[in-house]
PDB file of C-alpha atoms in Angstrom:
ATOM      1  CA  MET A 251       0.302   0.147  -0.222  1.00  0.00           C
ATOM      2  CA  ALA A 252       2.836   2.264  -0.188  1.00  0.00           C
ATOM      3  CA  TRP A 253       3.995   5.086  -2.813  1.00  0.00           C
ATOM      4  CA  ASN A 254       7.627   6.880  -3.297  1.00  0.00           C
ATOM      5  CA  PHE A 255       7.065  10.427  -3.489  1.00  0.00           C
ATOM      6  CA  ARG A 256      10.094  12.302  -4.791  1.00  0.00           C
ATOM      7  CA  VAL A 257      11.028  15.851  -5.252  1.00  0.00           C
ATOM      8  CA  HIS A 258      13.191  16.740  -8.290  1.00  0.00           C
ATOM      9  CA  ALA A 259      14.008  20.166  -9.376  1.00  0.00           C
ATOM     10  CA  GLY A 260      10.650  21.136  -7.573  1.00  0.00           C
ATOM     11  CA  LYS A 261       8.515  18.734  -9.019  1.00  0.00           C
ATOM     12  CA  ARG A 262       7.012  16.051  -6.800  1.00  0.00           C
ATOM     13  CA  THR A 263       6.752  12.582  -8.075  1.00  0.00           C
ATOM     14  CA  LEU A 264       4.553   9.856  -7.260  1.00  0.00           C
ATOM     15  CA  THR A 265       5.958   6.278  -7.771  1.00  0.00           C
ATOM     16  CA  PRO A 266       5.025   2.717  -6.428  1.00  0.00           C
ATOM     17  CA  ALA A 267       7.490   2.083  -3.471  1.00  0.00           C
ATOM     18  CA  ARG A 268       8.512  -1.503  -4.950  1.00  0.00           C
ATOM     19  CA  ASN A 269      12.242  -1.308  -3.760  1.00  0.00           C
ATOM     20  CA  ASN A 270      11.601   1.696  -1.683  1.00  0.00           C
ATOM     21  CA  PRO A 271      15.247   3.122  -2.864  1.00  0.00           C
ATOM     22  CA  ARG A 272      17.565   5.255  -0.687  1.00  0.00           C
ATOM     23  CA  GLY A 273      15.992   9.075  -0.236  1.00  0.00           C
ATOM     24  CA  ALA A 274      12.209   8.342  -1.039  1.00  0.00           C
ATOM     25  CA  VAL A 275       9.512   8.339   1.149  1.00  0.00           C
ATOM     26  CA  ALA A 276       6.350   5.759   1.383  1.00  0.00           C
ATOM     27  CA  LEU A 277       2.968   7.121   0.586  1.00  0.00           C
ATOM     28  CA  ARG A 278       0.173   5.807   1.958  1.00  0.00           C
ATOM     29  CA  SER A 279      -3.797   5.267   1.241  1.00  0.00           C
ATOM     30  CA  THR A 280      -5.191   6.358   4.195  1.00  0.00           C
ATOM     31  CA  GLY A 281      -2.505   6.532   6.870  1.00  0.00           C
ATOM     32  CA  GLU A 282      -1.853   9.873   5.905  1.00  0.00           C
ATOM     33  CA  LEU A 283      -5.469  11.238   6.794  1.00  0.00           C
ATOM     34  CA  ARG A 284      -4.867  13.187   9.482  1.00  0.00           C
ATOM     35  CA  GLY A 285      -6.467  16.822  11.170  1.00  0.00           C
ATOM     36  CA  SER A 286      -8.640  19.001   8.394  1.00  0.00           C
ATOM     37  CA  TYR A 287      -7.707  16.044   5.366  1.00  0.00           C
ATOM     38  CA  ARG A 288      -9.564  13.702   7.963  1.00  0.00           C
ATOM     39  CA  VAL A 289     -12.040  15.759   8.161  1.00  0.00           C
ATOM     40  CA  HIS A 290     -12.677  16.948   4.504  1.00  0.00           C
ATOM     41  CA  PHE A 291     -12.545  13.328   3.945  1.00  0.00           C
ATOM     42  CA  GLY A 292     -15.653  12.133   6.170  1.00  0.00           C
ATOM     43  CA  LEU A 293     -17.257  15.127   5.448  1.00  0.00           C
ATOM     44  CA  ALA A 294     -17.255  14.327   1.608  1.00  0.00           C
ATOM     45  CA  LEU A 295     -18.435  10.554   2.051  1.00  0.00           C
ATOM     46  CA  VAL A 296     -21.165  11.662   4.515  1.00  0.00           C
ATOM     47  CA  LEU A 297     -22.387  13.852   2.346  1.00  0.00           C
ATOM     48  CA  CYS A 298     -21.941  10.973  -0.310  1.00  0.00           C
ATOM     49  CA  GLY A 299     -24.024   8.887   1.521  1.00  0.00           C
ATOM     50  CA  PHE A 300     -26.856  10.997   2.080  1.00  0.00           C
ATOM     51  CA  ALA A 301     -26.713  12.260  -1.578  1.00  0.00           C
ATOM     52  CA  LEU A 302     -27.362   8.244  -2.150  1.00  0.00           C
ATOM     53  CA  LEU A 303     -29.978   7.679   0.462  1.00  0.00           C
ATOM     54  CA  CYS A 304     -31.885  10.619  -0.920  1.00  0.00           C
ATOM     55  CA  MET A 305     -31.426   9.105  -4.670  1.00  0.00           C
ATOM     56  CA  ALA A 306     -32.688   5.424  -3.241  1.00  0.00           C
ATOM     57  CA  SER A 307     -35.566   7.122  -1.691  1.00  0.00           C
ATOM     58  CA  THR A 308     -37.037   7.771  -5.176  1.00  0.00           C
ATOM     59  CA  TRP A 309     -37.332   4.131  -6.075  1.00  0.00           C
ATOM     60  CA  LEU A 310     -40.071   3.704  -3.377  1.00  0.00           C
ATOM     61  CA  PRO A 311     -43.818   3.775  -4.707  1.00  0.00           C
ATOM     62  CA  GLY A 312     -45.912   6.749  -4.403  1.00  0.00           C
ATOM     63  CA  GLU A 313     -45.010  10.309  -3.807  1.00  0.00           C
ATOM     64  CA  SER A 314     -41.255  11.233  -2.970  1.00  0.00           C
ATOM     65  CA  THR A 315     -40.308  10.654   0.518  1.00  0.00           C
ATOM     66  CA  VAL A 316     -37.287  13.253   0.179  1.00  0.00           C
ATOM     67  CA  PRO A 317     -38.216  17.463   0.252  1.00  0.00           C
ATOM     68  CA  ARG A 318     -36.571  19.384  -2.533  1.00  0.00           C
ATOM     69  CA  TRP A 319     -34.657  21.690  -0.072  1.00  0.00           C
ATOM     70  CA  LEU A 320     -32.491  18.519   1.001  1.00  0.00           C
ATOM     71  CA  VAL A 321     -31.405  17.961  -2.419  1.00  0.00           C
ATOM     72  CA  THR A 322     -30.947  21.254  -3.094  1.00  0.00           C
ATOM     73  CA  GLY A 323     -28.760  22.021  -0.142  1.00  0.00           C
ATOM     74  CA  LEU A 324     -26.622  18.889  -0.733  1.00  0.00           C
ATOM     75  CA  PHE A 325     -25.986  19.952  -4.398  1.00  0.00           C
ATOM     76  CA  ALA A 326     -25.365  23.628  -3.407  1.00  0.00           C
ATOM     77  CA  VAL A 327     -22.569  22.590  -0.589  1.00  0.00           C
ATOM     78  CA  LEU A 328     -20.878  20.448  -3.090  1.00  0.00           C
ATOM     79  CA  PHE A 329     -19.440  23.230  -4.613  1.00  0.00           C
ATOM     80  CA  PRO A 330     -17.142  24.569  -1.705  1.00  0.00           C
ATOM     81  CA  VAL A 331     -16.319  20.670  -0.505  1.00  0.00           C
ATOM     82  CA  PHE A 332     -15.521  19.830  -4.413  1.00  0.00           C
ATOM     83  CA  THR A 333     -13.588  23.373  -5.075  1.00  0.00           C
ATOM     84  CA  VAL A 334     -11.392  22.730  -1.824  1.00  0.00           C
ATOM     85  CA  ALA A 335     -10.384  19.294  -2.745  1.00  0.00           C
ATOM     86  CA  LEU A 336      -9.191  20.478  -6.212  1.00  0.00           C
ATOM     87  CA  ILE A 337      -7.258  23.348  -4.787  1.00  0.00           C
ATOM     88  CA  ARG A 338      -5.578  20.703  -2.126  1.00  0.00           C
ATOM     89  CA  ALA A 339      -5.436  18.307  -5.495  1.00  0.00           C
ATOM     90  CA  HIS A 340      -3.331  21.105  -7.166  1.00  0.00           C
ATOM     91  CA  THR A 341      -1.041  22.388  -4.052  1.00  0.00           C
ATOM     92  CA  SER A 342       0.003  18.812  -3.068  1.00  0.00           C
ATOM     93  CA  GLY A 343       1.303  18.185  -6.580  1.00  0.00           C
ATOM     94  CA  ALA A 344      -0.483  14.830  -6.338  1.00  0.00           C
ATOM     95  CA  GLY A 345      -3.557  15.611  -8.730  1.00  0.00           C
ATOM     96  CA  ALA A 346      -1.487  16.467 -11.844  1.00  0.00           C
ATOM     97  CA  GLN A 347       0.830  13.099 -10.958  1.00  0.00           C
ATOM     98  CA  LEU A 348      -2.560  11.141 -10.857  1.00  0.00           C
ATOM     99  CA  MET A 349      -4.831  12.799 -13.043  1.00  0.00           C
ATOM    100  CA  GLY A 350      -2.519  14.123 -15.659  1.00  0.00           C
ATOM    101  CA  ARG A 351      -2.968  13.131 -19.415  1.00  0.00           C
ATOM    102  CA  ASP A 352      -0.767  10.626 -19.287  1.00  0.00           C
ATOM    103  CA  ASN A 353      -0.831   9.170 -15.965  1.00  0.00           C
ATOM    104  CA  GLY A 354      -3.834   6.389 -16.460  1.00  0.00           C
ATOM    105  CA  ILE A 355      -1.343   3.556 -15.885  1.00  0.00           C
ATOM    106  CA  GLN A 356      -0.265   5.207 -12.477  1.00  0.00           C
ATOM    107  CA  PHE A 357      -3.960   6.241 -11.547  1.00  0.00           C
ATOM    108  CA  ILE A 358      -4.883   2.517 -11.624  1.00  0.00           C
ATOM    109  CA  ARG A 359      -1.746   1.706  -9.833  1.00  0.00           C
ATOM    110  CA  TYR A 360      -2.664   3.904  -7.277  1.00  0.00           C
ATOM    111  CA  VAL A 361      -6.826   2.727  -6.617  1.00  0.00           C
ATOM    112  CA  LEU A 362      -5.115  -0.975  -6.879  1.00  0.00           C
ATOM    113  CA  VAL A 363      -3.466  -0.240  -3.381  1.00  0.00           C
ATOM    114  CA  LEU A 364      -6.116   1.394  -1.669  1.00  0.00           C
ATOM    115  CA  PRO A 365      -7.750  -0.590   1.335  1.00  0.00           C
ATOM    116  CA  THR A 366     -10.388  -3.304  -0.024  1.00  0.00           C
ATOM    117  CA  ALA A 367     -13.330  -1.514   1.870  1.00  0.00           C
ATOM    118  CA  LEU A 368     -12.702   1.638   0.298  1.00  0.00           C
ATOM    119  CA  LYS A 369     -12.639   0.286  -3.257  1.00  0.00           C
ATOM    120  CA  ILE A 370     -15.677  -1.455  -2.519  1.00  0.00           C
ATOM    121  CA  ALA A 371     -17.148   1.705  -1.336  1.00  0.00           C
ATOM    122  CA  TYR A 372     -16.182   3.826  -4.563  1.00  0.00           C
ATOM    123  CA  ALA A 373     -17.361   0.812  -7.124  1.00  0.00           C
ATOM    124  CA  SER A 374     -20.655   0.953  -5.270  1.00  0.00           C
ATOM    125  CA  ILE A 375     -20.991   4.279  -5.732  1.00  0.00           C
ATOM    126  CA  ILE A 376     -20.253   4.772  -9.236  1.00  0.00           C
ATOM    127  CA  CYS A 377     -22.706   1.742  -9.872  1.00  0.00           C
ATOM    128  CA  LEU A 378     -25.470   3.243  -7.851  1.00  0.00           C
ATOM    129  CA  ALA A 379     -24.938   6.792  -9.568  1.00  0.00           C
ATOM    130  CA  ALA A 380     -24.498   5.138 -13.113  1.00  0.00           C
ATOM    131  CA  LEU A 381     -27.995   3.457 -11.877  1.00  0.00           C
ATOM    132  CA  GLY A 382     -29.554   6.596 -11.156  1.00  0.00           C
ATOM    133  CA  PHE A 383     -28.311   8.481 -14.346  1.00  0.00           C
ATOM    134  CA  ALA A 384     -29.688   5.543 -16.352  1.00  0.00           C
ATOM    135  CA  THR A 385     -32.968   5.592 -14.832  1.00  0.00           C
ATOM    136  CA  GLY A 386     -33.433   9.126 -14.352  1.00  0.00           C
ATOM    137  CA  ALA A 387     -35.043  11.833 -15.960  1.00  0.00           C
ATOM    138  CA  GLY A 388     -37.160  11.113 -19.360  1.00  0.00           C
ATOM    139  CA  ALA A 389     -39.109  12.806 -21.514  1.00  0.00           C
ATOM    140  CA  ALA A 390     -41.491  14.086 -18.539  1.00  0.00           C
ATOM    141  CA  GLU A 391     -38.317  15.791 -17.043  1.00  0.00           C
ATOM    142  CA  ASP A 392     -40.012  19.063 -17.075  1.00  0.00           C
ATOM    143  CA  ALA A 393     -42.895  17.963 -15.127  1.00  0.00           C
ATOM    144  CA  ARG A 394     -45.603  20.783 -13.848  1.00  0.00           C
ATOM    145  CA  ALA A 395     -48.809  20.935 -12.330  1.00  0.00           C
ATOM    146  CA  ASP A 396     -51.546  23.904 -12.371  1.00  0.00           C
ATOM    147  CA  ALA A 397     -55.343  24.255 -12.335  1.00  0.00           C
ATOM    148  CA  SER A 398     -55.525  22.251 -15.618  1.00  0.00           C
ATOM    149  CA  GLY A 399     -53.679  19.241 -13.951  1.00  0.00           C
ATOM    150  CA  TYR A 400     -50.294  17.644 -14.681  1.00  0.00           C
ATOM    151  CA  TYR A 401     -48.045  18.252 -17.815  1.00  0.00           C
ATOM    152  CA  TYR A 402     -44.876  18.528 -19.293  1.00  0.00           C
ATOM    153  CA  THR A 403     -43.733  20.675 -21.995  1.00  0.00           C
ATOM    154  CA  TYR A 404     -41.267  20.288 -24.734  1.00  0.00           C
ATOM    155  CA  TRP A 405     -40.045  22.117 -27.793  1.00  0.00           C
ATOM    156  CA  ASP A 406     -41.508  21.084 -31.086  1.00  0.00           C
ATOM    157  CA  LYS A 407     -39.588  21.397 -33.739  1.00  0.00           C
ATOM    158  CA  THR A 408     -41.635  19.721 -36.131  1.00  0.00           C
ATOM    159  CA  ALA A 409     -44.353  22.444 -35.864  1.00  0.00           C
ATOM    160  CA  ARG A 410     -44.049  25.498 -38.367  1.00  0.00           C
ATOM    161  CA  PRO A 411     -43.398  27.663 -36.701  1.00  0.00           C
ATOM    162  CA  GLN A 412     -41.949  25.825 -33.656  1.00  0.00           C
ATOM    163  CA  HIS A 413     -43.038  26.193 -30.137  1.00  0.00           C
ATOM    164  CA  SER A 414     -43.275  24.891 -27.023  1.00  0.00           C
ATOM    165  CA  ALA A 415     -45.903  21.739 -26.708  1.00  0.00           C
ATOM    166  CA  ARG A 416     -47.658  20.493 -23.898  1.00  0.00           C
ATOM    167  CA  VAL A 417     -48.046  16.923 -23.106  1.00  0.00           C
ATOM    168  CA  ARG A 418     -50.637  15.877 -20.086  1.00  0.00           C
ATOM    169  CA  LEU A 419     -49.847  13.672 -17.526  1.00  0.00           C
ATOM    170  CA  THR A 420     -51.696  10.958 -14.904  1.00  0.00           C
ATOM    171  CA  GLU A 421     -50.872  11.603 -11.245  1.00  0.00           C
ATOM    172  CA  PRO A 422     -48.688   8.646 -11.119  1.00  0.00           C
ATOM    173  CA  GLU A 423     -46.878   9.769 -13.888  1.00  0.00           C
ATOM    174  CA  TYR A 424     -46.191  13.394 -12.508  1.00  0.00           C
ATOM    175  CA  TYR A 425     -45.072  11.891  -9.197  1.00  0.00           C
ATOM    176  CA  GLU A 426     -42.740   9.756 -11.339  1.00  0.00           C
ATOM    177  CA  ALA A 427     -41.457  12.459 -13.275  1.00  0.00           C
ATOM    178  CA  LEU A 428     -40.745  14.656 -10.134  1.00  0.00           C
ATOM    179  CA  LYS A 429     -38.757  11.414  -8.533  1.00  0.00           C
ATOM    180  CA  SER A 430     -36.886  11.034 -11.562  1.00  0.00           C
ATOM    181  CA  GLN A 431     -35.688  14.612 -11.603  1.00  0.00           C
ATOM    182  CA  LEU A 432     -34.312  13.947  -7.972  1.00  0.00           C
ATOM    183  CA  ARG A 433     -32.759  10.935  -8.898  1.00  0.00           C
ATOM    184  CA  ILE A 434     -30.419  12.810 -11.474  1.00  0.00           C
ATOM    185  CA  PHE A 435     -30.083  15.960  -8.704  1.00  0.00           C
ATOM    186  CA  SER A 436     -28.746  13.165  -6.287  1.00  0.00           C
ATOM    187  CA  ALA A 437     -26.874  11.116  -8.386  1.00  0.00           C
ATOM    188  CA  GLY A 438     -24.434  13.728  -9.883  1.00  0.00           C
ATOM    189  CA  PRO A 439     -23.823  15.293  -6.262  1.00  0.00           C
ATOM    190  CA  ALA A 440     -22.687  11.593  -5.173  1.00  0.00           C
ATOM    191  CA  MET A 441     -20.205  11.078  -7.731  1.00  0.00           C
ATOM    192  CA  PHE A 442     -18.542  14.237  -7.059  1.00  0.00           C
ATOM    193  CA  TYR A 443     -18.597  14.086  -3.488  1.00  0.00           C
ATOM    194  CA  ALA A 444     -16.789  10.428  -3.936  1.00  0.00           C
ATOM    195  CA  PHE A 445     -14.426  12.065  -6.086  1.00  0.00           C
ATOM    196  CA  SER A 446     -13.607  15.130  -3.434  1.00  0.00           C
ATOM    197  CA  SER A 447     -13.073  12.411  -0.970  1.00  0.00           C
ATOM    198  CA  PHE A 448     -10.537  10.725  -3.661  1.00  0.00           C
ATOM    199  CA  LEU A 449      -8.889  13.900  -3.962  1.00  0.00           C
ATOM    200  CA  VAL A 450      -8.431  14.643  -0.422  1.00  0.00           C
ATOM    201  CA  LEU A 451      -7.015  11.085   0.201  1.00  0.00           C
ATOM    202  CA  ILE A 452      -4.365  11.911  -2.412  1.00  0.00           C
ATOM    203  CA  SER A 453      -3.747  15.221  -1.294  1.00  0.00           C
ATOM    204  CA  ALA A 454      -3.405  14.085   2.221  1.00  0.00           C
ATOM    205  CA  SER A 455      -0.583  11.522   1.064  1.00  0.00           C
ATOM    206  CA  ALA A 456       1.222  13.634  -0.947  1.00  0.00           C
ATOM    207  CA  ALA A 457       1.451  16.287   1.667  1.00  0.00           C
ATOM    208  CA  ALA A 458       2.514  14.434   4.386  1.00  0.00           C
ATOM    209  CA  ALA A 459       5.492  12.830   2.129  1.00  0.00           C
ATOM    210  CA  HIS A 460       6.549  15.959   1.087  1.00  0.00           C
ATOM    211  CA  THR A 461       6.201  16.772   4.659  1.00  0.00           C
ATOM    212  CA  ARG A 462       8.715  13.834   5.443  1.00  0.00           C
ATOM    213  CA  THR A 463      11.325  14.783   2.893  1.00  0.00           C
ATOM    214  CA  THR A 464      11.803  18.374   3.925  1.00  0.00           C
ATOM    215  CA  PRO A 465      14.967  18.625   6.116  1.00  0.00           C
ATOM    216  CA  ASP A 466      14.622  19.465   9.982  1.00  0.00           C
ATOM    217  CA  HIS A 467      16.620  22.797  10.368  1.00  0.00           C
ATOM    218  CA  SER A 468      15.347  22.968  13.982  1.00  0.00           C
ATOM    219  CA  PRO A 469      17.853  24.406  16.502  1.00  0.00           C
ATOM    220  CA  ARG A 470      17.697  20.822  18.164  1.00  0.00           C
ATOM    221  CA  SER A 471      18.391  18.780  15.312  1.00  0.00           C
ATOM    222  CA  ALA A 472      21.383  20.509  14.936  1.00  0.00           C
ATOM    223  CA  LYS A 473      22.551  20.158  18.257  1.00  0.00           C
ATOM    224  CA  HIS A 474      21.805  16.500  18.017  1.00  0.00           C
ATOM    225  CA  PRO A 475      22.710  15.483  14.597  1.00  0.00           C
ATOM    226  CA  ARG A 476      21.484  11.646  13.799  1.00  0.00           C
ATOM    227  CA  PRO A 477      23.948   9.006  13.588  1.00  0.00           C
ATOM    228  CA  HIS A 478      24.398   7.738   9.976  1.00  0.00           C
TER     229      HIS A 478
END
């Protein structure tokens, strides 16, 4: 589960720690999650779990049991959580090393050294989110209700001139359309929250490895040098 983190000419590099040559620092998958990194990682996964629960509730029969404000809140909170994760990945250097254009193999190698539980969790999130997108909003994605009943609108390009057309819906179809909307707006944030947690994970590992490679110039280390 170890990776080497090296600094050459100001550039940070992640490589698998197979032989662990002298001067290389082991980069661990989860052991470096401390302080704000641990809080950020846990927050992203917890919010991901809430988003998945909201999405799963849309498969229940009847009206939606999830309030719209909860789905909207999860969608809004996603932006600061994901933005901070991106900044951390960029400043630590891990993002460029694992997410670069030609780093697909290196990314796969890092994923393979993740703990089994974490790999299962990420795989489950991807599968559930994909299922949510696949069964999400269809033709009735713009479902509305007024005094005349339930309906959705679409832009009729075959008409001359083109205009917005209305299609009536039954009450069950209307509620299914609303749940489809919520499913989409829950599956998307779930994926991005999971990706945010992964970015925090690699950032924490890279930052900790960089700290271990930084020489200790404190007075104590100068007075008591370590024996070779």
